[in-house]
C-alpha cells in the first residue's frame, strides 16, 4: 500500500509543471483563492473531527494525524512569517493569532516529529527576523516558551505521548525495541547498515522491505528479530535512510540538491527567511518521517512555491512600471 501511495504522489507532482506554466498575474488571484479555500476546508473538517468526534486527523479525507499535523505546521510557519513581514499592525496581529491557533491544534495531534520540527522552525524564524532587536527577540522567545508550555500542559495527546515516551525509554533500557521510539531506532540502525553495504546505488527500488525482513533475523545476533510481530514494515521513518536504501548516495545527494534549489528559488525572490524556514521544516520532519518520499505534502509546498514566485514577479513588474512612469 505504501508503494502505491508513493507512486500516486509522484503522478500528482507532474501536475505542478502545467500549474506553474499556466500561472500568471491574471490567474494569480484564482490560485491564491483556491489555495486558501482548500486549506480552510481541510482545517474546518479537521477541527470538526477534533471537537465533535474526538478523533485525530481527517478519516473522511484519508488524512492521518501525521499528515494533518504537517499541514498545520506548514500553515503556522507561513502565518508567522507573513506576520513578521507585514507592516500593518492589524494584519500582523491577525496572522500571529491564526498561526498560534494552528500551533494549538497541532498540539492536539499525536505527531511528535512534525510538532518538534514546527517549533524548531518557528524558533529559527524568530531568531533570524529579530536578531537585530535583542529586547523584542527575548520577549517573543519568552512568550513562545510560555505558550508552548501552556499548549503542552492542556493537551491530552501530548500528555499521553509523554507517558508513552517514558515507557519506551524504560523498554530501551531493557534492550526491548517493541515500542515507538525503539522501533524507529532499530529501523535506522538496520537502514544505515544497509546503506553502508551498498553506498553508491542502494539496494534498488522496492527492495528495502525485503532487506529489512531478512536482515533483522541475524543482524546483531537477532536483537531485532521480533520487531515484525510488534508492527509490520512500512518504511524506515526517515527520508534520508529510506532514499539511501533505495538508490544510495545518488538519491541522498539528489535530495540535498532539491533542498538547495528550493532555498535558492526563495532567495531569488528576496525571501531568504521563508526559504530557510521551509527547508528547515522539511529537513527536520524528514528525520523522523518520510515526508518527501511517501507523503503528498510536497505537492502543497510546491503550489505555495509557485504562487510565491509569481507574486514576486508581479511585485517586481509593478516596481519597474512605477519607476518608468514616475
PDB file of C-alpha atoms in Angstrom:
ATOM      1  CA  UNK A   1       0.000   0.000   0.000  1.00  0.00           C
ATOM      2  CA  UNK A   2       2.853   2.396   0.826  1.00  0.00           C
ATOM      3  CA  UNK A   3       4.448   1.915  -2.593  1.00  0.00           C
ATOM      4  CA  UNK A   4       1.115   2.579  -4.290  1.00  0.00           C
ATOM      5  CA  UNK A   5       0.703   5.834  -2.367  1.00  0.00           C
ATOM      6  CA  UNK A   6       4.256   6.829  -3.252  1.00  0.00           C
ATOM      7  CA  UNK A   7       3.700   6.472  -6.991  1.00  0.00           C
ATOM      8  CA  UNK A   8       0.356   8.274  -6.788  1.00  0.00           C
ATOM      9  CA  UNK A   9       2.233  11.151  -5.112  1.00  0.00           C
ATOM     10  CA  UNK A  10       4.783  11.209  -7.924  1.00  0.00           C
ATOM     11  CA  UNK A  11       2.000  11.396 -10.522  1.00  0.00           C
ATOM     12  CA  UNK A  12       0.454  14.288  -8.613  1.00  0.00           C
ATOM     13  CA  UNK A  13       3.799  16.091  -8.752  1.00  0.00           C
ATOM     14  CA  UNK A  14       3.552  16.081 -12.553  1.00  0.00           C
ATOM     15  CA  UNK A  15       0.538  18.390 -12.218  1.00  0.00           C
ATOM     16  CA  UNK A  16       2.856  21.033 -10.781  1.00  0.00           C
ATOM     17  CA  UNK A  17       4.565  21.712 -14.115  1.00  0.00           C
ATOM     18  CA  UNK A  18       1.430  22.703 -16.055  1.00  0.00           C
ATOM     19  CA  UNK A  19       0.176  24.536 -12.951  1.00  0.00           C
ATOM     20  CA  UNK A  20       3.301  26.686 -12.842  1.00  0.00           C
ATOM     21  CA  UNK A  21       3.380  27.236 -16.615  1.00  0.00           C
ATOM     22  CA  UNK A  22      -0.252  28.444 -16.638  1.00  0.00           C
ATOM     23  CA  UNK A  23       0.102  30.581 -13.528  1.00  0.00           C
ATOM     24  CA  UNK A  24       0.410  34.299 -14.336  1.00  0.00           C
ATOM     25  CA  UNK A  25      -0.661  37.634 -12.887  1.00  0.00           C
ATOM     26  CA  UNK A  26      -4.211  37.319 -14.224  1.00  0.00           C
ATOM     27  CA  UNK A  27      -4.714  33.842 -12.770  1.00  0.00           C
ATOM     28  CA  UNK A  28      -2.872  34.562  -9.539  1.00  0.00           C
ATOM     29  CA  UNK A  29      -5.960  35.653  -7.509  1.00  0.00           C
ATOM     30  CA  UNK A  30      -7.744  32.441  -8.507  1.00  0.00           C
ATOM     31  CA  UNK A  31      -4.757  30.338  -7.485  1.00  0.00           C
ATOM     32  CA  UNK A  32      -4.457  32.091  -4.127  1.00  0.00           C
ATOM     33  CA  UNK A  33      -8.206  31.837  -3.581  1.00  0.00           C
ATOM     34  CA  UNK A  34      -8.207  28.143  -4.403  1.00  0.00           C
ATOM     35  CA  UNK A  35      -5.305  27.512  -2.039  1.00  0.00           C
ATOM     36  CA  UNK A  36      -6.972  29.409   0.819  1.00  0.00           C
ATOM     37  CA  UNK A  37     -10.354  27.767   0.251  1.00  0.00           C
ATOM     38  CA  UNK A  38      -8.788  24.298   0.097  1.00  0.00           C
ATOM     39  CA  UNK A  39      -6.704  24.881   3.217  1.00  0.00           C
ATOM     40  CA  UNK A  40      -9.687  26.366   5.034  1.00  0.00           C
ATOM     41  CA  UNK A  41     -11.829  23.368   4.115  1.00  0.00           C
ATOM     42  CA  UNK A  42      -9.248  20.874   5.397  1.00  0.00           C
ATOM     43  CA  UNK A  43      -8.774  22.911   8.560  1.00  0.00           C
ATOM     44  CA  UNK A  44     -12.537  23.126   9.195  1.00  0.00           C
ATOM     45  CA  UNK A  45     -13.065  19.396   8.737  1.00  0.00           C
ATOM     46  CA  UNK A  46     -10.077  18.632  10.967  1.00  0.00           C
ATOM     47  CA  UNK A  47     -11.420  20.914  13.715  1.00  0.00           C
ATOM     48  CA  UNK A  48     -14.827  19.234  13.408  1.00  0.00           C
ATOM     49  CA  UNK A  49     -13.333  15.770  13.917  1.00  0.00           C
ATOM     50  CA  UNK A  50     -11.309  17.000  16.871  1.00  0.00           C
ATOM     51  CA  UNK A  51     -14.168  18.870  18.610  1.00  0.00           C
ATOM     52  CA  UNK A  52     -17.188  16.703  17.756  1.00  0.00           C
ATOM     53  CA  UNK A  53     -15.881  13.185  17.139  1.00  0.00           C
ATOM     54  CA  UNK A  54     -12.772  13.443  19.336  1.00  0.00           C
ATOM     55  CA  UNK A  55     -10.696  11.951  16.543  1.00  0.00           C
ATOM     56  CA  UNK A  56      -7.314  12.961  15.193  1.00  0.00           C
ATOM     57  CA  UNK A  57      -6.606  13.606  11.544  1.00  0.00           C
ATOM     58  CA  UNK A  58      -9.401  13.574   8.955  1.00  0.00           C
ATOM     59  CA  UNK A  59     -10.582   9.994   8.360  1.00  0.00           C
ATOM     60  CA  UNK A  60     -13.153  11.058   5.750  1.00  0.00           C
ATOM     61  CA  UNK A  61     -10.390  12.509   3.555  1.00  0.00           C
ATOM     62  CA  UNK A  62      -7.872   9.771   4.268  1.00  0.00           C
ATOM     63  CA  UNK A  63      -5.612  12.185   6.179  1.00  0.00           C
ATOM     64  CA  UNK A  64      -3.896  10.589   9.147  1.00  0.00           C
ATOM     65  CA  UNK A  65      -2.956  12.609  12.208  1.00  0.00           C
ATOM     66  CA  UNK A  66       0.605  12.749  10.845  1.00  0.00           C
ATOM     67  CA  UNK A  67      -0.389  14.372   7.558  1.00  0.00           C
ATOM     68  CA  UNK A  68      -2.833  16.726   9.246  1.00  0.00           C
ATOM     69  CA  UNK A  69      -0.154  17.763  11.733  1.00  0.00           C
ATOM     70  CA  UNK A  70       2.245  18.513   8.867  1.00  0.00           C
ATOM     71  CA  UNK A  71      -0.409  20.667   7.174  1.00  0.00           C
ATOM     72  CA  UNK A  72      -0.996  22.559  10.420  1.00  0.00           C
ATOM     73  CA  UNK A  73       2.745  23.072  10.892  1.00  0.00           C
ATOM     74  CA  UNK A  74       3.176  24.474   7.386  1.00  0.00           C
ATOM     75  CA  UNK A  75       0.292  26.864   7.936  1.00  0.00           C
ATOM     76  CA  UNK A  76       1.685  28.030  11.276  1.00  0.00           C
ATOM     77  CA  UNK A  77       5.137  28.705   9.802  1.00  0.00           C
ATOM     78  CA  UNK A  78       3.818  30.658   6.828  1.00  0.00           C
ATOM     79  CA  UNK A  79       1.400  32.629   9.023  1.00  0.00           C
ATOM     80  CA  UNK A  80       4.140  33.675  11.427  1.00  0.00           C
ATOM     81  CA  UNK A  81       6.478  34.544   8.540  1.00  0.00           C
ATOM     82  CA  UNK A  82       3.969  36.837   6.825  1.00  0.00           C
ATOM     83  CA  UNK A  83       3.084  38.329  10.197  1.00  0.00           C
ATOM     84  CA  UNK A  84       6.742  39.250  10.670  1.00  0.00           C
ATOM     85  CA  UNK A  85       6.859  40.796   7.205  1.00  0.00           C
ATOM     86  CA  UNK A  86       3.576  42.708   7.415  1.00  0.00           C
ATOM     87  CA  UNK A  87       3.702  46.442   8.084  1.00  0.00           C
ATOM     88  CA  UNK A  88       0.030  46.669   9.027  1.00  0.00           C
ATOM     89  CA  UNK A  89      -0.391  46.108  12.750  1.00  0.00           C
ATOM     90  CA  UNK A  90      -3.915  44.660  12.475  1.00  0.00           C
ATOM     91  CA  UNK A  91      -2.891  42.172   9.797  1.00  0.00           C
ATOM     92  CA  UNK A  92       0.246  41.275  11.743  1.00  0.00           C
ATOM     93  CA  UNK A  93      -1.725  40.522  14.915  1.00  0.00           C
ATOM     94  CA  UNK A  94      -4.366  38.561  12.978  1.00  0.00           C
ATOM     95  CA  UNK A  95      -1.727  36.400  11.290  1.00  0.00           C
ATOM     96  CA  UNK A  96       0.058  35.773  14.577  1.00  0.00           C
ATOM     97  CA  UNK A  97      -3.188  34.726  16.244  1.00  0.00           C
ATOM     98  CA  UNK A  98      -4.007  32.431  13.331  1.00  0.00           C
ATOM     99  CA  UNK A  99      -0.536  30.893  13.464  1.00  0.00           C
ATOM    100  CA  UNK A 100      -0.831  30.292  17.217  1.00  0.00           C
ATOM    101  CA  UNK A 101      -4.272  28.724  16.690  1.00  0.00           C
ATOM    102  CA  UNK A 102      -2.775  26.315  14.155  1.00  0.00           C
ATOM    103  CA  UNK A 103       0.042  25.519  16.575  1.00  0.00           C
ATOM    104  CA  UNK A 104      -2.509  24.837  19.317  1.00  0.00           C
ATOM    105  CA  UNK A 105      -4.352  22.424  17.023  1.00  0.00           C
ATOM    106  CA  UNK A 106      -1.075  20.741  16.179  1.00  0.00           C
ATOM    107  CA  UNK A 107      -0.541  20.082  19.878  1.00  0.00           C
ATOM    108  CA  UNK A 108      -3.796  18.113  19.845  1.00  0.00           C
ATOM    109  CA  UNK A 109      -2.363  15.604  17.358  1.00  0.00           C
ATOM    110  CA  UNK A 110      -0.065  12.732  18.287  1.00  0.00           C
ATOM    111  CA  UNK A 111       2.615  13.630  15.731  1.00  0.00           C
ATOM    112  CA  UNK A 112       5.641  14.437  17.866  1.00  0.00           C
ATOM    113  CA  UNK A 113       8.112  14.668  14.987  1.00  0.00           C
ATOM    114  CA  UNK A 114       6.155  17.238  12.989  1.00  0.00           C
ATOM    115  CA  UNK A 115       5.388  19.245  16.108  1.00  0.00           C
ATOM    116  CA  UNK A 116       9.059  19.444  17.117  1.00  0.00           C
ATOM    117  CA  UNK A 117      10.002  20.369  13.530  1.00  0.00           C
ATOM    118  CA  UNK A 118       7.432  23.183  13.601  1.00  0.00           C
ATOM    119  CA  UNK A 119       8.596  24.512  16.966  1.00  0.00           C
ATOM    120  CA  UNK A 120      12.274  24.489  15.992  1.00  0.00           C
ATOM    121  CA  UNK A 121      11.500  26.135  12.639  1.00  0.00           C
ATOM    122  CA  UNK A 122       9.498  28.875  14.346  1.00  0.00           C
ATOM    123  CA  UNK A 123      12.422  29.409  16.703  1.00  0.00           C
ATOM    124  CA  UNK A 124      14.811  29.751  13.741  1.00  0.00           C
ATOM    125  CA  UNK A 125      12.396  32.128  12.031  1.00  0.00           C
ATOM    126  CA  UNK A 126      12.004  34.394  15.065  1.00  0.00           C
ATOM    127  CA  UNK A 127      15.752  34.340  15.811  1.00  0.00           C
ATOM    128  CA  UNK A 128      16.683  35.432  12.303  1.00  0.00           C
ATOM    129  CA  UNK A 129      13.954  38.042  11.957  1.00  0.00           C
ATOM    130  CA  UNK A 130      14.535  39.777  15.288  1.00  0.00           C
ATOM    131  CA  UNK A 131      18.276  39.179  15.694  1.00  0.00           C
ATOM    132  CA  UNK A 132      18.923  42.930  15.451  1.00  0.00           C
ATOM    133  CA  UNK A 133      16.390  43.768  18.182  1.00  0.00           C
ATOM    134  CA  UNK A 134      17.516  41.858  21.252  1.00  0.00           C
ATOM    135  CA  UNK A 135      14.782  43.164  23.567  1.00  0.00           C
ATOM    136  CA  UNK A 136      11.947  42.185  21.233  1.00  0.00           C
ATOM    137  CA  UNK A 137      13.646  38.894  20.458  1.00  0.00           C
ATOM    138  CA  UNK A 138      13.910  37.923  24.135  1.00  0.00           C
ATOM    139  CA  UNK A 139      10.312  38.977  24.749  1.00  0.00           C
ATOM    140  CA  UNK A 140       8.981  36.869  21.891  1.00  0.00           C
ATOM    141  CA  UNK A 141      11.047  33.856  22.939  1.00  0.00           C
ATOM    142  CA  UNK A 142       9.669  34.069  26.489  1.00  0.00           C
ATOM    143  CA  UNK A 143       6.125  34.379  25.164  1.00  0.00           C
ATOM    144  CA  UNK A 144       6.684  31.414  22.854  1.00  0.00           C
ATOM    145  CA  UNK A 145       8.050  29.291  25.721  1.00  0.00           C
ATOM    146  CA  UNK A 146       5.054  30.141  27.913  1.00  0.00           C
ATOM    147  CA  UNK A 147       2.577  29.350  25.128  1.00  0.00           C
ATOM    148  CA  UNK A 148       4.288  26.076  24.263  1.00  0.00           C
ATOM    149  CA  UNK A 149       4.228  25.051  27.909  1.00  0.00           C
ATOM    150  CA  UNK A 150       0.562  26.000  28.190  1.00  0.00           C
ATOM    151  CA  UNK A 151      -0.370  24.148  24.992  1.00  0.00           C
ATOM    152  CA  UNK A 152       1.526  21.055  26.108  1.00  0.00           C
ATOM    153  CA  UNK A 153       0.012  21.115  29.610  1.00  0.00           C
ATOM    154  CA  UNK A 154      -3.569  21.401  28.312  1.00  0.00           C
ATOM    155  CA  UNK A 155      -3.155  18.804  25.544  1.00  0.00           C
ATOM    156  CA  UNK A 156      -4.268  15.256  26.424  1.00  0.00           C
ATOM    157  CA  UNK A 157      -2.500  13.989  23.300  1.00  0.00           C
ATOM    158  CA  UNK A 158       0.842  15.419  24.411  1.00  0.00           C
ATOM    159  CA  UNK A 159       0.421  14.054  27.915  1.00  0.00           C
ATOM    160  CA  UNK A 160      -0.295  10.596  26.506  1.00  0.00           C
ATOM    161  CA  UNK A 161       2.702  10.868  24.211  1.00  0.00           C
ATOM    162  CA  UNK A 162       4.950  11.944  27.088  1.00  0.00           C
ATOM    163  CA  UNK A 163       3.827   8.984  29.135  1.00  0.00           C
ATOM    164  CA  UNK A 164       4.385   6.697  26.166  1.00  0.00           C
ATOM    165  CA  UNK A 165       7.870   8.133  25.633  1.00  0.00           C
ATOM    166  CA  UNK A 166       8.763   7.354  29.249  1.00  0.00           C
ATOM    167  CA  UNK A 167       7.573   3.768  28.789  1.00  0.00           C
ATOM    168  CA  UNK A 168       9.529   3.482  25.524  1.00  0.00           C
ATOM    169  CA  UNK A 169      12.725   4.645  27.217  1.00  0.00           C
ATOM    170  CA  UNK A 170      12.185   2.150  30.038  1.00  0.00           C
ATOM    171  CA  UNK A 171      11.858  -0.648  27.459  1.00  0.00           C
ATOM    172  CA  UNK A 172      15.017   0.511  25.681  1.00  0.00           C
ATOM    173  CA  UNK A 173      16.953   0.237  28.931  1.00  0.00           C
ATOM    174  CA  UNK A 174      15.952  -3.431  28.952  1.00  0.00           C
ATOM    175  CA  UNK A 175      17.023  -3.904  25.309  1.00  0.00           C
ATOM    176  CA  UNK A 176      13.347  -4.193  24.302  1.00  0.00           C
ATOM    177  CA  UNK A 177      12.714  -2.412  20.974  1.00  0.00           C
ATOM    178  CA  UNK A 178       8.987  -3.177  20.736  1.00  0.00           C
ATOM    179  CA  UNK A 179       7.958   0.448  21.168  1.00  0.00           C
ATOM    180  CA  UNK A 180       7.504   3.530  19.028  1.00  0.00           C
ATOM    181  CA  UNK A 181      10.927   5.006  19.807  1.00  0.00           C
ATOM    182  CA  UNK A 182      12.676   1.641  19.932  1.00  0.00           C
ATOM    183  CA  UNK A 183      11.204   0.565  16.596  1.00  0.00           C
ATOM    184  CA  UNK A 184      12.473   3.717  14.911  1.00  0.00           C
ATOM    185  CA  UNK A 185      15.956   3.373  16.392  1.00  0.00           C
ATOM    186  CA  UNK A 186      16.120  -0.237  15.250  1.00  0.00           C
ATOM    187  CA  UNK A 187      14.957   0.627  11.730  1.00  0.00           C
ATOM    188  CA  UNK A 188      17.518   3.428  11.426  1.00  0.00           C
ATOM    189  CA  UNK A 189      20.232   1.098  12.655  1.00  0.00           C
ATOM    190  CA  UNK A 190      19.316  -1.562  10.082  1.00  0.00           C
ATOM    191  CA  UNK A 191      18.875   1.062   7.368  1.00  0.00           C
ATOM    192  CA  UNK A 192      22.270   2.694   7.898  1.00  0.00           C
ATOM    193  CA  UNK A 193      23.812  -0.783   7.929  1.00  0.00           C
ATOM    194  CA  UNK A 194      22.150  -1.472   4.580  1.00  0.00           C
ATOM    195  CA  UNK A 195      23.347   1.828   3.082  1.00  0.00           C
ATOM    196  CA  UNK A 196      26.938   1.077   4.117  1.00  0.00           C
ATOM    197  CA  UNK A 197      26.689  -2.268   2.327  1.00  0.00           C
ATOM    198  CA  UNK A 198      25.560  -0.642  -0.955  1.00  0.00           C
ATOM    199  CA  UNK A 199      26.534   3.041  -0.571  1.00  0.00           C
ATOM    200  CA  UNK A 200      26.569   4.192  -4.195  1.00  0.00           C
ATOM    201  CA  UNK A 201      23.433   2.771  -5.798  1.00  0.00           C
ATOM    202  CA  UNK A 202      21.493   1.358  -2.847  1.00  0.00           C
ATOM    203  CA  UNK A 203      19.590  -1.906  -2.933  1.00  0.00           C
ATOM    204  CA  UNK A 204      17.149  -0.919  -5.678  1.00  0.00           C
ATOM    205  CA  UNK A 205      13.643   0.499  -5.545  1.00  0.00           C
ATOM    206  CA  UNK A 206      11.218  -1.764  -3.748  1.00  0.00           C
ATOM    207  CA  UNK A 207      13.892  -3.854  -2.031  1.00  0.00           C
ATOM    208  CA  UNK A 208      14.209  -2.180   1.432  1.00  0.00           C
ATOM    209  CA  UNK A 209      11.206  -4.075   2.809  1.00  0.00           C
ATOM    210  CA  UNK A 210      12.685  -7.431   1.825  1.00  0.00           C
ATOM    211  CA  UNK A 211      16.108  -6.382   3.107  1.00  0.00           C
ATOM    212  CA  UNK A 212      14.707  -5.391   6.497  1.00  0.00           C
ATOM    213  CA  UNK A 213      12.752  -8.637   6.910  1.00  0.00           C
ATOM    214  CA  UNK A 214      15.803 -10.747   6.065  1.00  0.00           C
ATOM    215  CA  UNK A 215      18.415  -8.760   7.968  1.00  0.00           C
ATOM    216  CA  UNK A 216      16.745  -8.477  11.376  1.00  0.00           C
ATOM    217  CA  UNK A 217      16.850 -12.251  11.852  1.00  0.00           C
ATOM    218  CA  UNK A 218      20.642 -12.254  12.144  1.00  0.00           C
ATOM    219  CA  UNK A 219      21.843  -8.630  12.478  1.00  0.00           C
ATOM    220  CA  UNK A 220      23.412  -8.038  15.923  1.00  0.00           C
ATOM    221  CA  UNK A 221      22.650 -11.610  16.968  1.00  0.00           C
ATOM    222  CA  UNK A 222      18.967 -11.187  16.137  1.00  0.00           C
ATOM    223  CA  UNK A 223      18.208  -8.481  18.703  1.00  0.00           C
ATOM    224  CA  UNK A 224      15.577  -7.052  16.304  1.00  0.00           C
ATOM    225  CA  UNK A 225      14.149 -10.377  15.084  1.00  0.00           C
ATOM    226  CA  UNK A 226      10.742  -9.958  16.784  1.00  0.00           C
ATOM    227  CA  UNK A 227      10.061  -6.420  15.518  1.00  0.00           C
ATOM    228  CA  UNK A 228       7.760  -7.512  12.699  1.00  0.00           C
ATOM    229  CA  UNK A 229       5.483  -9.105  15.292  1.00  0.00           C
ATOM    230  CA  UNK A 230       5.285  -5.727  17.025  1.00  0.00           C
ATOM    231  CA  UNK A 231       4.500  -3.764  13.837  1.00  0.00           C
ATOM    232  CA  UNK A 232       4.615  -4.640  10.121  1.00  0.00           C
ATOM    233  CA  UNK A 233       7.226  -2.874   7.990  1.00  0.00           C
ATOM    234  CA  UNK A 234       6.032   0.242   6.161  1.00  0.00           C
ATOM    235  CA  UNK A 235       9.143   2.394   5.704  1.00  0.00           C
ATOM    236  CA  UNK A 236      12.247   3.493   7.595  1.00  0.00           C
ATOM    237  CA  UNK A 237      10.630   6.577   9.170  1.00  0.00           C
ATOM    238  CA  UNK A 238      13.445   8.736   7.792  1.00  0.00           C
ATOM    239  CA  UNK A 239      13.722  10.393   4.389  1.00  0.00           C
ATOM    240  CA  UNK A 240      17.494  10.019   4.225  1.00  0.00           C
ATOM    241  CA  UNK A 241      17.622   6.375   5.272  1.00  0.00           C
ATOM    242  CA  UNK A 242      14.703   5.486   3.019  1.00  0.00           C
ATOM    243  CA  UNK A 243      16.110   7.074  -0.126  1.00  0.00           C
ATOM    244  CA  UNK A 244      19.598   5.811   0.718  1.00  0.00           C
ATOM    245  CA  UNK A 245      18.293   2.254   0.908  1.00  0.00           C
ATOM    246  CA  UNK A 246      16.537   2.606  -2.437  1.00  0.00           C
ATOM    247  CA  UNK A 247      19.147   4.443  -4.535  1.00  0.00           C
ATOM    248  CA  UNK A 248      22.119   5.090  -2.249  1.00  0.00           C
ATOM    249  CA  UNK A 249      24.202   8.251  -2.241  1.00  0.00           C
ATOM    250  CA  UNK A 250      22.788   9.177  -5.634  1.00  0.00           C
ATOM    251  CA  UNK A 251      19.375   9.648  -4.030  1.00  0.00           C
ATOM    252  CA  UNK A 252      20.756  11.371  -0.938  1.00  0.00           C
ATOM    253  CA  UNK A 253      22.670  13.950  -2.969  1.00  0.00           C
ATOM    254  CA  UNK A 254      19.639  14.429  -5.228  1.00  0.00           C
ATOM    255  CA  UNK A 255      17.540  15.232  -2.169  1.00  0.00           C
ATOM    256  CA  UNK A 256      20.205  17.665  -0.955  1.00  0.00           C
ATOM    257  CA  UNK A 257      20.175  19.349  -4.359  1.00  0.00           C
ATOM    258  CA  UNK A 258      16.393  19.641  -4.199  1.00  0.00           C
ATOM    259  CA  UNK A 259      16.628  21.395  -0.826  1.00  0.00           C
ATOM    260  CA  UNK A 260      19.323  23.744  -2.108  1.00  0.00           C
ATOM    261  CA  UNK A 261      17.362  24.584  -5.278  1.00  0.00           C
ATOM    262  CA  UNK A 262      14.227  25.206  -3.212  1.00  0.00           C
ATOM    263  CA  UNK A 263      16.114  27.607  -0.975  1.00  0.00           C
ATOM    264  CA  UNK A 264      17.697  29.394  -3.941  1.00  0.00           C
ATOM    265  CA  UNK A 265      14.258  29.852  -5.528  1.00  0.00           C
ATOM    266  CA  UNK A 266      13.022  31.768  -2.493  1.00  0.00           C
ATOM    267  CA  UNK A 267      16.318  33.625  -2.194  1.00  0.00           C
ATOM    268  CA  UNK A 268      15.996  34.956  -5.749  1.00  0.00           C
ATOM    269  CA  UNK A 269      12.542  36.199  -4.814  1.00  0.00           C
ATOM    270  CA  UNK A 270      14.013  38.120  -1.881  1.00  0.00           C
ATOM    271  CA  UNK A 271      12.503  35.720   0.674  1.00  0.00           C
ATOM    272  CA  UNK A 272      15.611  34.226   2.216  1.00  0.00           C
ATOM    273  CA  UNK A 273      13.985  33.720   5.621  1.00  0.00           C
ATOM    274  CA  UNK A 274      10.977  31.950   4.126  1.00  0.00           C
ATOM    275  CA  UNK A 275      13.200  29.646   2.087  1.00  0.00           C
ATOM    276  CA  UNK A 276      15.333  28.914   5.129  1.00  0.00           C
ATOM    277  CA  UNK A 277      12.241  28.180   7.240  1.00  0.00           C
ATOM    278  CA  UNK A 278      10.657  25.865   4.693  1.00  0.00           C
ATOM    279  CA  UNK A 279      13.839  23.871   4.095  1.00  0.00           C
ATOM    280  CA  UNK A 280      14.384  23.676   7.858  1.00  0.00           C
ATOM    281  CA  UNK A 281      10.891  22.251   8.372  1.00  0.00           C
ATOM    282  CA  UNK A 282      11.061  19.604   5.654  1.00  0.00           C
ATOM    283  CA  UNK A 283      14.596  18.622   6.685  1.00  0.00           C
ATOM    284  CA  UNK A 284      13.680  18.185  10.355  1.00  0.00           C
ATOM    285  CA  UNK A 285      10.424  16.419   9.510  1.00  0.00           C
ATOM    286  CA  UNK A 286      12.350  14.007   7.313  1.00  0.00           C
ATOM    287  CA  UNK A 287      14.466  12.893  10.263  1.00  0.00           C
ATOM    288  CA  UNK A 288      11.553  11.029  11.860  1.00  0.00           C
ATOM    289  CA  UNK A 289       9.103  10.614   8.939  1.00  0.00           C
ATOM    290  CA  UNK A 290       9.213  10.092   5.176  1.00  0.00           C
ATOM    291  CA  UNK A 291       7.741  13.483   4.317  1.00  0.00           C
ATOM    292  CA  UNK A 292       9.368  13.918   0.908  1.00  0.00           C
ATOM    293  CA  UNK A 293       9.110  10.315  -0.283  1.00  0.00           C
ATOM    294  CA  UNK A 294       5.714   8.952   0.774  1.00  0.00           C
ATOM    295  CA  UNK A 295       3.585  11.897   1.858  1.00  0.00           C
ATOM    296  CA  UNK A 296       1.718  14.207  -0.517  1.00  0.00           C
ATOM    297  CA  UNK A 297       2.643  17.303   1.482  1.00  0.00           C
ATOM    298  CA  UNK A 298       5.353  18.323  -1.076  1.00  0.00           C
ATOM    299  CA  UNK A 299       2.544  18.970  -3.580  1.00  0.00           C
ATOM    300  CA  UNK A 300       1.168  21.636  -1.231  1.00  0.00           C
ATOM    301  CA  UNK A 301       4.645  23.102  -0.731  1.00  0.00           C
ATOM    302  CA  UNK A 302       5.266  23.238  -4.482  1.00  0.00           C
ATOM    303  CA  UNK A 303       1.964  25.020  -5.081  1.00  0.00           C
ATOM    304  CA  UNK A 304       2.854  27.577  -2.399  1.00  0.00           C
ATOM    305  CA  UNK A 305       6.295  27.957  -4.006  1.00  0.00           C
ATOM    306  CA  UNK A 306       4.768  28.573  -7.445  1.00  0.00           C
ATOM    307  CA  UNK A 307       2.362  31.184  -6.105  1.00  0.00           C
ATOM    308  CA  UNK A 308       5.183  32.883  -4.182  1.00  0.00           C
ATOM    309  CA  UNK A 309       7.381  33.059  -7.302  1.00  0.00           C
ATOM    310  CA  UNK A 310       4.590  34.586  -9.410  1.00  0.00           C
ATOM    311  CA  UNK A 311       3.769  37.074  -6.623  1.00  0.00           C
ATOM    312  CA  UNK A 312       7.432  38.076  -6.563  1.00  0.00           C
ATOM    313  CA  UNK A 313       7.477  38.551 -10.333  1.00  0.00           C
ATOM    314  CA  UNK A 314       4.309  40.609 -10.122  1.00  0.00           C
ATOM    315  CA  UNK A 315       5.821  42.852  -7.450  1.00  0.00           C
ATOM    316  CA  UNK A 316       8.987  43.317  -9.489  1.00  0.00           C
ATOM    317  CA  UNK A 317       6.950  44.243 -12.560  1.00  0.00           C
ATOM    318  CA  UNK A 318       4.964  46.773 -10.559  1.00  0.00           C
ATOM    319  CA  UNK A 319       8.178  48.302  -9.230  1.00  0.00           C
ATOM    320  CA  UNK A 320       9.613  48.570 -12.736  1.00  0.00           C
ATOM    321  CA  UNK A 321       6.415  50.148 -14.074  1.00  0.00           C
ATOM    322  CA  UNK A 322       6.390  52.572 -11.177  1.00  0.00           C
ATOM    323  CA  UNK A 323       9.939  53.692 -11.959  1.00  0.00           C
ATOM    324  CA  UNK A 324       9.119  54.068 -15.666  1.00  0.00           C
ATOM    325  CA  UNK A 325       6.097  56.242 -15.080  1.00  0.00           C
ATOM    326  CA  UNK A 326       7.430  58.136 -12.054  1.00  0.00           C
TER     327      UNK A 326
END
